[in-house]
Short mmCIF file of C-alpha atoms in Angstrom, two decimals:
data_model
loop_
_atom_site.label_atom_id
_atom_site.label_comp_id
_atom_site.label_asym_id
_atom_site.label_seq_id
_atom_site.Cartn_x
_atom_site.Cartn_y
_atom_site.Cartn_z
CA MET A 1 0.00 0.00 0.00
CA ALA A 2 2.89 2.34 0.83
CA SER A 3 4.48 1.64 -2.54
CA MET A 4 1.19 2.41 -4.36
CA SER A 5 0.84 5.71 -2.46
CA MET A 6 4.38 6.67 -3.34
CA TRP A 7 3.73 5.88 -7.00
CA THR A 8 0.55 8.00 -6.91
CA PHE A 9 2.44 10.86 -5.30
CA LEU A 10 5.13 10.74 -8.00
CA GLN A 11 2.43 10.81 -10.70
CA ALA A 12 0.83 13.82 -9.03
CA MET A 13 4.16 15.68 -8.88
CA CYS A 14 4.76 15.01 -12.56
CA LEU A 15 1.28 16.35 -13.33
CA VAL A 16 1.92 19.49 -11.26
CA VAL A 17 5.20 20.18 -13.00
CA SER A 18 3.61 19.74 -16.43
CA LEU A 19 0.73 22.05 -15.51
CA SER A 20 3.11 24.64 -14.14
CA ILE A 21 4.84 24.72 -17.49
CA ALA A 22 1.63 24.71 -19.52
CA VAL A 23 -0.45 27.35 -17.61
CA PRO A 24 1.69 30.43 -18.40
CA GLU A 25 1.56 29.53 -22.05
CA ASN A 26 -2.27 29.28 -22.09
CA TYR A 27 -3.02 32.27 -19.89
CA GLU A 28 -1.15 35.36 -20.88
CA ASP A 29 -3.08 37.67 -18.53
CA GLU A 30 -1.61 38.26 -15.18
CA ILE A 31 -3.49 36.81 -12.30
CA GLN A 32 -4.07 39.35 -9.63
CA VAL A 33 -4.76 38.19 -6.17
CA GLY A 34 -7.19 40.38 -4.33
CA PHE A 35 -7.41 40.60 -0.62
CA GLY A 36 -10.54 41.54 1.24
CA PRO A 37 -10.90 44.51 3.51
CA SER A 38 -8.86 44.48 6.66
CA TYR A 39 -10.58 43.73 9.88
CA PHE A 40 -9.22 45.10 13.08
CA ASN A 41 -9.97 43.77 16.51
CA GLU A 42 -9.58 47.01 18.37
CA ILE A 43 -11.42 47.73 21.60
CA THR A 44 -11.86 51.38 22.53
CA VAL A 45 -11.94 52.76 26.02
CA GLU A 46 -15.61 53.53 25.69
CA ASP A 47 -16.35 49.97 24.78
CA GLN A 48 -14.49 48.71 27.83
CA THR A 49 -16.63 50.81 30.10
CA GLU A 50 -19.83 49.48 28.68
CA GLU A 51 -21.23 46.36 30.34
CA GLU A 52 -23.35 45.30 27.42
CA THR A 53 -21.93 43.13 24.64
CA PRO A 54 -21.25 45.05 21.48
CA THR A 55 -23.52 44.34 18.60
CA PRO A 56 -21.67 42.35 15.88
CA SER A 57 -21.35 43.79 12.47
CA LEU A 58 -24.13 42.87 10.13
CA GLU A 59 -21.80 42.78 7.10
CA PRO A 60 -21.63 39.20 5.67
CA CYS A 61 -18.26 37.28 5.56
CA LYS A 62 -16.78 37.01 2.20
CA SER A 63 -15.21 33.64 1.29
CA PRO A 64 -11.83 33.94 -0.30
CA ALA A 65 -11.64 33.10 -4.00
CA PHE A 66 -9.88 29.79 -4.87
CA THR A 67 -7.23 29.89 -7.51
CA LYS A 68 -6.61 27.22 -10.11
CA TRP A 69 -3.66 25.95 -8.10
CA ASP A 70 -5.86 25.50 -5.04
CA LYS A 71 -8.43 23.60 -7.09
CA LEU A 72 -5.70 21.41 -8.57
CA PHE A 73 -4.31 20.46 -5.18
CA THR A 74 -7.81 19.88 -3.86
CA MET A 75 -8.49 17.46 -6.71
CA LEU A 76 -5.22 15.64 -6.04
CA GLU A 77 -6.05 15.30 -2.34
CA ASN A 78 -9.54 14.03 -3.16
CA SER A 79 -8.17 11.45 -5.61
CA GLN A 80 -5.59 10.24 -3.09
CA MET A 81 -8.26 9.95 -0.38
CA LYS A 82 -10.47 7.96 -2.74
CA GLU A 83 -7.55 5.71 -3.65
CA ASN A 84 -6.77 5.11 0.03
CA MET A 85 -10.40 4.32 0.76
CA LEU A 86 -10.52 1.90 -2.18
CA LEU A 87 -7.35 0.12 -1.02
CA GLN A 88 -8.67 -0.11 2.54
CA TYR A 89 -11.94 -1.51 1.27
CA THR A 90 -10.12 -4.08 -0.87
CA ASP A 91 -7.93 -5.13 2.11
CA ASP A 92 -11.01 -5.58 4.28
CA ILE A 93 -12.70 -7.72 1.62
CA ILE A 94 -9.60 -9.94 1.29
CA LYS A 95 -9.41 -10.41 5.08
CA VAL A 96 -13.05 -11.38 5.26
CA GLU A 97 -12.72 -13.82 2.38
CA LEU A 98 -9.58 -15.44 3.93
CA GLN A 99 -11.34 -15.87 7.26
CA SER A 100 -14.30 -17.44 5.50
CA LEU A 101 -11.99 -19.78 3.52
CA ARG A 102 -10.15 -20.76 6.71
CA GLY A 103 -13.42 -21.61 8.41
CA GLU A 104 -14.52 -23.74 5.47
CA MET A 105 -11.13 -25.59 5.45
CA LEU A 106 -11.36 -26.29 9.17
CA GLN A 107 -14.88 -27.58 8.72
CA PHE A 108 -13.74 -29.81 5.82
CA VAL A 109 -10.82 -31.24 7.84
CA ALA A 110 -13.07 -31.85 10.84
CA GLN A 111 -15.63 -33.62 8.64
CA TYR A 112 -13.34 -35.75 6.43
CA GLY A 113 -10.04 -35.94 8.38
CA GLY A 114 -11.02 -39.03 10.41
CA SER A 115 -12.13 -40.99 7.36
CA CYS A 116 -8.92 -40.10 5.46
CA ALA A 117 -6.73 -41.16 8.40
CA SER A 118 -8.57 -44.46 8.75
CA ALA A 119 -8.28 -45.05 4.99
CA VAL A 120 -4.52 -44.39 5.05
CA GLU A 121 -4.08 -46.64 8.09
CA SER A 122 -6.01 -49.47 6.47
CA LEU A 123 -3.99 -49.05 3.24
CA VAL A 124 -0.68 -49.23 5.13
CA ARG A 125 -1.88 -52.24 7.09
CA ARG A 126 -2.97 -53.98 3.89
CA ALA A 127 0.38 -53.25 2.22
CA GLY A 128 2.26 -54.61 5.26
CA THR A 129 0.18 -57.78 5.24
CA GLN A 130 0.80 -58.32 1.54
CA THR A 131 4.55 -57.74 1.96
CA GLU A 132 4.72 -60.17 4.87
CA THR A 133 2.81 -62.78 2.86
CA ARG A 134 5.16 -62.41 -0.11
CA LEU A 135 8.23 -62.70 2.12
CA GLN A 136 6.82 -65.80 3.78
CA ASN A 137 6.10 -67.37 0.39
CA ALA A 138 9.62 -66.59 -0.81
CA LEU A 139 11.07 -68.09 2.38
CA ASP A 140 8.98 -71.23 1.91
CA ARG A 141 10.20 -71.57 -1.68
CA VAL A 142 13.82 -71.16 -0.58
CA ARG A 143 13.32 -73.83 2.06
CA GLU A 144 11.76 -76.18 -0.46
CA VAL A 145 14.62 -75.66 -2.90
CA SER A 146 17.19 -76.18 -0.13
CA ALA A 147 15.48 -79.38 1.00
CA ASP A 148 15.34 -80.63 -2.59
CA GLN A 149 19.03 -79.91 -3.15
CA TYR A 150 19.93 -81.57 0.15
CA THR A 151 17.95 -84.66 -0.85
CA ARG A 152 19.67 -84.80 -4.22
CA HIS A 153 23.11 -84.42 -2.68
CA ASP A 154 22.35 -87.09 -0.11
CA THR A 155 21.11 -89.46 -2.82
CA ALA A 156 24.22 -88.86 -4.91
CA LEU A 157 26.48 -89.50 -1.93
CA GLN A 158 24.62 -92.68 -1.10
CA GLN A 159 25.00 -93.89 -4.69
CA LEU A 160 28.69 -93.04 -4.68
CA LEU A 161 29.17 -94.87 -1.39
CA ALA A 162 27.27 -97.92 -2.63
CA GLY A 163 29.27 -97.91 -5.86
CA SER A 164 32.57 -97.67 -3.99
CA VAL A 165 31.58 -100.54 -1.70
CA ASN A 166 30.54 -102.65 -4.68
CA GLN A 167 33.74 -101.84 -6.56
CA ALA A 168 35.83 -102.65 -3.50
CA ALA A 169 34.10 -106.01 -3.11
CA ARG A 170 34.62 -106.84 -6.77
CA LEU A 171 38.27 -105.82 -6.55
CA GLU A 172 38.75 -108.01 -3.51
CA ARG A 173 37.19 -110.98 -5.31
CA LEU A 174 39.38 -110.37 -8.34
CA GLU A 175 42.50 -110.09 -6.22
CA ASN A 176 41.67 -113.33 -4.44
CA GLY A 177 41.06 -115.02 -7.78
CA CYS A 178 44.37 -113.70 -9.16
CA VAL A 179 46.22 -114.95 -6.10
CA LYS A 180 44.68 -118.36 -6.44
CA TRP A 181 45.44 -118.44 -10.16
CA GLY A 182 49.02 -117.22 -9.78
CA GLY A 183 49.96 -119.41 -6.81
CA GLU A 184 52.44 -122.19 -7.12
CA GLY A 185 49.97 -124.73 -5.84
CA LYS A 186 47.49 -124.31 -8.66
CA SER A 187 45.58 -127.39 -9.57
CA ILE A 188 45.57 -128.88 -13.04
CA GLN A 189 41.91 -128.01 -13.31
CA THR A 190 42.58 -124.31 -12.64
CA ARG A 191 45.41 -124.17 -15.18
CA HIS A 192 43.21 -125.79 -17.78
CA LEU A 193 40.43 -123.28 -17.06
CA MET A 194 42.81 -120.33 -17.35
CA GLN A 195 44.12 -121.65 -20.68
CA GLU A 196 40.59 -121.98 -22.03
CA VAL A 197 39.63 -118.50 -20.89
CA THR A 198 42.73 -117.00 -22.43
CA GLU A 199 42.18 -118.72 -25.76
CA THR A 200 38.55 -117.77 -26.11
CA GLU A 201 37.09 -114.41 -27.00
CA ASN A 202 35.26 -114.29 -23.70
CA GLY A 203 38.57 -114.50 -21.93
CA GLY A 204 39.84 -111.46 -23.84
CA ARG A 205 36.78 -109.47 -22.90
CA LEU A 206 37.19 -110.51 -19.28
CA GLU A 207 40.75 -109.22 -19.22
CA LYS A 208 39.65 -105.87 -20.65
CA THR A 209 36.85 -105.68 -18.10
CA LEU A 210 39.22 -106.50 -15.26
CA ALA A 211 41.68 -103.84 -16.42
CA THR A 212 38.92 -101.21 -16.62
CA ILE A 213 37.56 -102.10 -13.18
CA SER A 214 41.06 -102.07 -11.71
CA SER A 215 41.72 -98.59 -13.17
CA GLU A 216 38.41 -97.24 -11.83
CA LEU A 217 39.06 -98.70 -8.39
CA GLN A 218 42.50 -97.14 -8.33
CA THR A 219 40.98 -93.74 -9.11
CA ILE A 220 38.36 -94.18 -6.37
CA ARG A 221 41.07 -95.18 -3.88
CA GLU A 222 43.08 -92.05 -4.68
CA GLN A 223 40.00 -89.85 -4.26
CA LEU A 224 39.11 -91.50 -0.96
CA THR A 225 42.69 -91.04 0.24
CA LEU A 226 42.63 -87.32 -0.61
CA TYR A 227 39.23 -86.92 1.05
CA THR A 228 40.45 -88.71 4.18
CA ARG A 229 43.56 -86.56 4.35
CA SER A 230 41.63 -83.30 3.91
CA THR A 231 39.04 -84.35 6.48
CA PHE A 232 41.72 -85.31 8.96
CA ALA A 233 43.57 -82.02 8.32
CA ASN A 234 40.46 -79.98 9.13
CA MET A 235 39.64 -81.99 12.27
CA LEU A 236 40.61 -80.67 15.69
CA PRO A 237 42.84 -82.95 17.77
CA SER A 238 42.21 -84.82 21.00
CA GLY A 239 38.40 -84.54 20.84
CA CYS A 240 38.34 -80.74 20.99
CA ASP A 241 35.05 -79.23 19.82
CA THR A 242 36.28 -75.67 19.20
CA GLY A 243 39.47 -73.98 18.14
CA LEU A 244 40.99 -70.65 17.15
CA LEU A 245 42.05 -69.68 13.63
CA PHE A 246 44.71 -66.97 13.23
CA PRO A 247 44.43 -66.37 9.45
CA THR A 248 47.26 -63.87 8.85
CA ARG A 249 50.08 -62.11 10.62
CA SER A 250 48.46 -58.91 11.80
CA SER A 251 49.25 -56.13 14.25
CA THR A 252 45.78 -56.50 15.77
CA ALA A 253 45.21 -60.29 15.77
CA HIS A 254 45.17 -61.69 19.32
CA VAL A 255 42.91 -63.45 21.83
CA GLU A 256 42.23 -62.29 25.38
CA VAL A 257 41.58 -65.07 27.92
CA SER A 258 39.90 -64.56 31.30
CA ALA A 259 41.16 -66.71 34.18
CA LYS A 260 38.63 -68.64 36.24
CA LYS A 261 40.13 -67.34 39.46
CA THR A 262 42.83 -65.04 40.80
CA PHE A 263 45.97 -66.87 41.78
CA LYS A 264 49.33 -66.27 43.38
CA THR A 265 51.49 -69.32 43.07
CA ASP A 266 55.05 -70.66 42.87
CA ALA A 267 54.23 -73.46 40.40
CA ILE A 268 52.50 -73.56 37.02
CA THR A 269 51.57 -75.88 34.13
CA ILE A 270 50.47 -74.63 30.70
CA CYS A 271 49.29 -77.00 27.92
CA LEU A 272 47.99 -76.27 24.41
CA TRP A 273 47.63 -77.66 20.88
CA VAL A 274 49.07 -75.60 17.99
CA LYS A 275 49.22 -76.07 14.22
CA PRO A 276 51.37 -73.28 12.71
CA THR A 277 50.78 -72.23 9.12
CA GLN A 278 54.40 -71.08 8.83
CA VAL A 279 57.48 -71.75 10.92
CA LEU A 280 59.01 -68.29 11.28
CA ASN A 281 61.24 -66.43 13.69
CA LYS A 282 60.02 -65.32 17.11
CA THR A 283 56.28 -66.08 17.30
CA ILE A 284 54.27 -65.61 20.51
CA LEU A 285 52.01 -68.52 21.49
CA PHE A 286 51.08 -67.71 25.12
CA THR A 287 51.75 -64.70 27.39
CA TYR A 288 50.90 -63.97 31.02
CA SER A 289 51.59 -60.32 31.98
CA THR A 290 51.16 -58.37 35.21
CA ILE A 291 51.46 -54.68 36.04
CA GLY A 292 54.90 -55.15 37.47
CA ASN A 293 56.19 -57.60 34.86
CA ALA A 294 54.96 -57.89 31.27
CA TYR A 295 56.94 -61.16 30.80
CA GLU A 296 55.86 -63.28 33.77
CA LEU A 297 55.23 -66.34 31.56
CA GLN A 298 55.77 -66.85 27.83
CA LEU A 299 55.62 -69.70 25.33
CA VAL A 300 57.46 -68.71 22.16
CA SER A 301 58.26 -70.58 18.95
CA ASN A 302 61.36 -69.67 17.00
CA GLY A 303 61.77 -71.67 13.84
CA GLN A 304 61.18 -75.30 14.84
CA SER A 305 62.17 -74.66 18.47
CA VAL A 306 59.98 -73.77 21.43
CA PHE A 307 61.08 -71.53 24.33
CA PHE A 308 59.51 -71.30 27.78
CA THR A 309 60.44 -68.21 29.82
CA VAL A 310 59.63 -67.29 33.42
CA ASN A 311 60.13 -63.74 34.71
CA GLY A 312 61.84 -62.56 31.51
CA GLU A 313 63.96 -63.98 28.70
CA ALA A 314 66.97 -64.50 30.98
CA HIS A 315 65.25 -67.50 32.58
CA LEU A 316 64.23 -69.97 29.88
CA VAL A 317 64.25 -73.57 28.69
CA GLU A 318 64.40 -74.62 25.00
CA ALA A 319 63.09 -77.66 23.09
CA SER A 320 64.50 -78.05 19.58
CA GLY A 321 62.64 -79.58 16.63
CA ALA A 322 59.28 -79.37 18.38
CA VAL A 323 57.25 -77.51 15.74
CA GLN A 324 56.52 -78.34 12.09
CA GLU A 325 54.48 -76.48 9.52
CA GLY A 326 50.93 -77.73 8.98
CA LYS A 327 51.05 -80.39 11.75
CA TRP A 328 49.37 -80.46 15.13
CA VAL A 329 51.71 -80.55 18.11
CA HIS A 330 50.90 -80.68 21.81
CA ILE A 331 53.12 -78.53 24.03
CA CYS A 332 53.20 -78.41 27.85
CA ALA A 333 55.35 -76.04 29.92
CA VAL A 334 55.95 -76.89 33.60
CA TRP A 335 57.72 -74.77 36.22
CA SER A 336 58.24 -74.89 39.97
CA SER A 337 59.84 -72.18 42.08
CA GLN A 338 61.65 -74.80 44.17
CA GLN A 339 65.10 -75.18 42.61
CA GLY A 340 63.69 -73.35 39.58
CA LEU A 341 62.97 -76.58 37.74
CA ALA A 342 61.37 -75.95 34.31
CA SER A 343 60.57 -78.44 31.57
CA LEU A 344 58.98 -78.61 28.11
CA TRP A 345 56.86 -81.56 26.96
CA VAL A 346 56.18 -82.23 23.27
CA ASN A 347 53.43 -84.68 22.29
CA GLY A 348 53.36 -86.18 25.76
CA LYS A 349 57.12 -86.69 26.12
CA GLN A 350 59.64 -84.56 27.96
CA ALA A 351 61.75 -82.75 25.35
CA ALA A 352 63.84 -80.42 27.55
CA SER A 353 64.36 -79.47 31.21
CA SER A 354 66.53 -77.03 33.08
CA PRO A 355 67.09 -76.18 36.78
CA GLY A 356 67.64 -72.71 38.17
CA VAL A 357 64.93 -71.03 36.10
CA ALA A 358 63.57 -68.11 38.19
CA GLU A 359 64.32 -69.98 41.39
CA GLY A 360 62.39 -68.57 44.37
CA HIS A 361 60.19 -66.40 42.13
CA GLU A 362 56.47 -66.09 42.84
CA LEU A 363 53.90 -65.38 40.13
CA ARG A 364 51.76 -62.32 40.77
CA SER A 365 47.97 -62.43 40.53
CA LYS A 366 45.49 -60.27 38.59
CA GLY A 367 47.42 -60.50 35.34
CA SER A 368 46.31 -60.70 31.71
CA ILE A 369 46.54 -63.72 29.41
CA LEU A 370 47.04 -63.30 25.65
CA LEU A 371 47.19 -65.90 22.90
CA GLY A 372 49.17 -65.15 19.75
CA GLN A 373 50.68 -61.85 20.98
CA GLU A 374 52.33 -60.04 23.91
CA TYR A 375 51.69 -56.69 25.59
CA GLY A 376 55.37 -55.99 26.04
CA ARG A 377 56.52 -52.77 27.66
CA HIS A 378 53.13 -51.04 27.12
CA PHE A 379 51.58 -53.04 29.96
CA ARG A 380 53.93 -51.47 32.46
CA HIS A 381 52.32 -48.09 31.92
CA PHE A 382 48.84 -49.31 32.90
CA SER A 383 47.60 -49.12 29.32
CA LYS A 384 46.63 -51.94 26.99
CA PRO A 385 47.56 -51.23 23.35
CA ASP A 386 45.22 -51.78 20.44
CA THR A 387 48.04 -52.78 18.08
CA PHE A 388 51.05 -55.06 18.49
CA ASP A 389 54.18 -56.09 16.63
CA ALA A 390 52.97 -57.90 13.49
CA GLU A 391 56.33 -59.69 13.15
CA GLN A 392 55.63 -61.63 16.37
CA ALA A 393 52.01 -62.57 15.57
CA PHE A 394 51.04 -66.25 15.39
CA THR A 395 49.40 -67.70 12.26
CA GLY A 396 47.67 -71.06 12.27
CA LYS A 397 45.28 -72.92 14.52
CA MET A 398 45.19 -73.32 18.31
CA THR A 399 42.99 -75.28 20.70
CA GLY A 400 42.98 -77.06 24.07
CA VAL A 401 44.56 -74.17 26.02
CA ASN A 402 44.62 -75.05 29.76
CA MET A 403 46.49 -73.72 32.79
CA TRP A 404 46.99 -75.07 36.33
CA ASP A 405 48.47 -73.46 39.44
CA HIS A 406 50.45 -76.61 40.22
CA VAL A 407 52.74 -79.14 38.51
CA LEU A 408 51.17 -82.00 36.52
CA ASP A 409 52.87 -85.39 36.44
CA SER A 410 53.94 -87.22 33.27
CA LYS A 411 50.81 -89.40 33.14
CA GLU A 412 48.45 -86.43 33.25
CA ILE A 413 50.42 -84.71 30.51
CA SER A 414 50.55 -87.77 28.22
CA GLN A 415 46.77 -88.27 28.52
CA GLN A 416 46.19 -84.82 27.00
CA ALA A 417 48.68 -85.36 24.15
CA ARG A 418 46.85 -88.20 22.35
CA LEU A 419 45.87 -86.92 18.92
CA ASP A 420 42.87 -89.25 18.61
CA GLY A 421 42.01 -89.26 22.30
CA SER A 422 39.80 -87.08 24.48
CA GLY A 423 42.42 -84.89 26.10
CA CYS A 424 40.31 -81.77 25.70
CA GLY A 425 38.08 -83.13 28.43
CA ILE A 426 40.91 -82.53 30.93
CA ARG A 427 40.60 -78.87 31.93
CA GLY A 428 42.78 -76.59 34.05
CA ASN A 429 41.74 -74.92 37.28
CA VAL A 430 43.02 -71.47 36.21
CA VAL A 431 42.24 -71.55 32.48
CA ALA A 432 39.84 -74.25 31.26
CA TRP A 433 39.33 -74.66 27.51
CA GLY A 434 35.65 -74.51 26.64
CA VAL A 435 34.77 -72.98 30.03
CA SER A 436 36.91 -69.84 30.45
CA ASP A 437 35.86 -66.73 28.55
CA ILE A 438 37.88 -65.98 25.42
CA GLU A 439 37.61 -62.88 23.22
CA PRO A 440 39.08 -63.18 19.70
CA LYS A 441 40.11 -59.83 18.17
CA GLY A 442 41.71 -58.51 15.01
CA GLY A 443 40.28 -61.12 12.62
CA VAL A 444 40.86 -64.20 14.77
CA LYS A 445 37.96 -66.62 14.29
CA LEU A 446 36.42 -69.32 16.46
CA ILE A 447 36.15 -72.59 14.48
CA TYR A 448 34.21 -75.79 15.15
#
């Protein structure tokens, strides 16, 4: 509205300027402005003495004459007033119409809002039901296909097994027949029969058939041998149900083990199964660290040798030729503070022993147990690192990790070291495999 008034004012000014230029040209006569007679408001002394009100003059008032300029400005003011009134009237009409429209919208929402909301809710519910039904149907189809494939695979395996059994039986019969035929104590009847078979066409066919069957059986035997070897390689030793897989040498790969109880002892036994992927330089298998000593206990492999240290690397015992790539090996480390007697046992047999190892030392409690890595000097500063030395990381498989706060005898150790036995059922009282909490980190996986 302010902008429209300003525009109107500018138009009026332009009109005034144009008229001021045009009027002198159209009217050459001078415009004389006349003034009416002067009126004086003078009170004489005589009038002041009189009490009566003076009689007003009976002469009528003369209205001043308006000039063309006055008329022009009066017209401009009237037009502006009319414009303002028109704008105000238009604004009032718009306000009234908006209020009426708002009332109608509110009435429409109040009347139809509930039905729209219920319709949307029912539509969403129907769509959810249809989606759930489709997903259930797809899941049923997947299950049917999986069951069908499983049945087919099972049938094929059964046929292969039956065929291998049949071929083995036929091979055994043929071998027995060949032995009987090729023996020195053959009877005349058997020699005569062999001669007839060889001379006839049927005998030639029989030889070809025997050669074909023998070749097929040899192929089946090789496949069964490979399958047996691969199955045995993937099996865990000594009846263990679970194991740990360290896939690669990594600065983050390790396993944290929680002890079943706090202990403070002067004797210890640690046993575990390991199958290294590579036989490299210093590789950490087991570490027990405390705040005061990050190297309380360590089992370390270096090449094909195994080292057992107590209270630092200065006190150790070594067993040479204990570790081989890709083969399971059972290792037990035993130590007693009395006379510092320490020993290493490999696959149930004592491989090395040494006296004077940390003699008189006592293991501190409330420590941390790591598999496949060591905390090193970082643990002394009351902080556990997130990364370690990748060059010392273990790669391979590990299982059957147990720890006791006393010395085990040779019989107890040998019972755990049987590859096809049930040594995993013998569990330690400090760390018990399958009972103690373990937390694989950095890509280490729990295998079954």
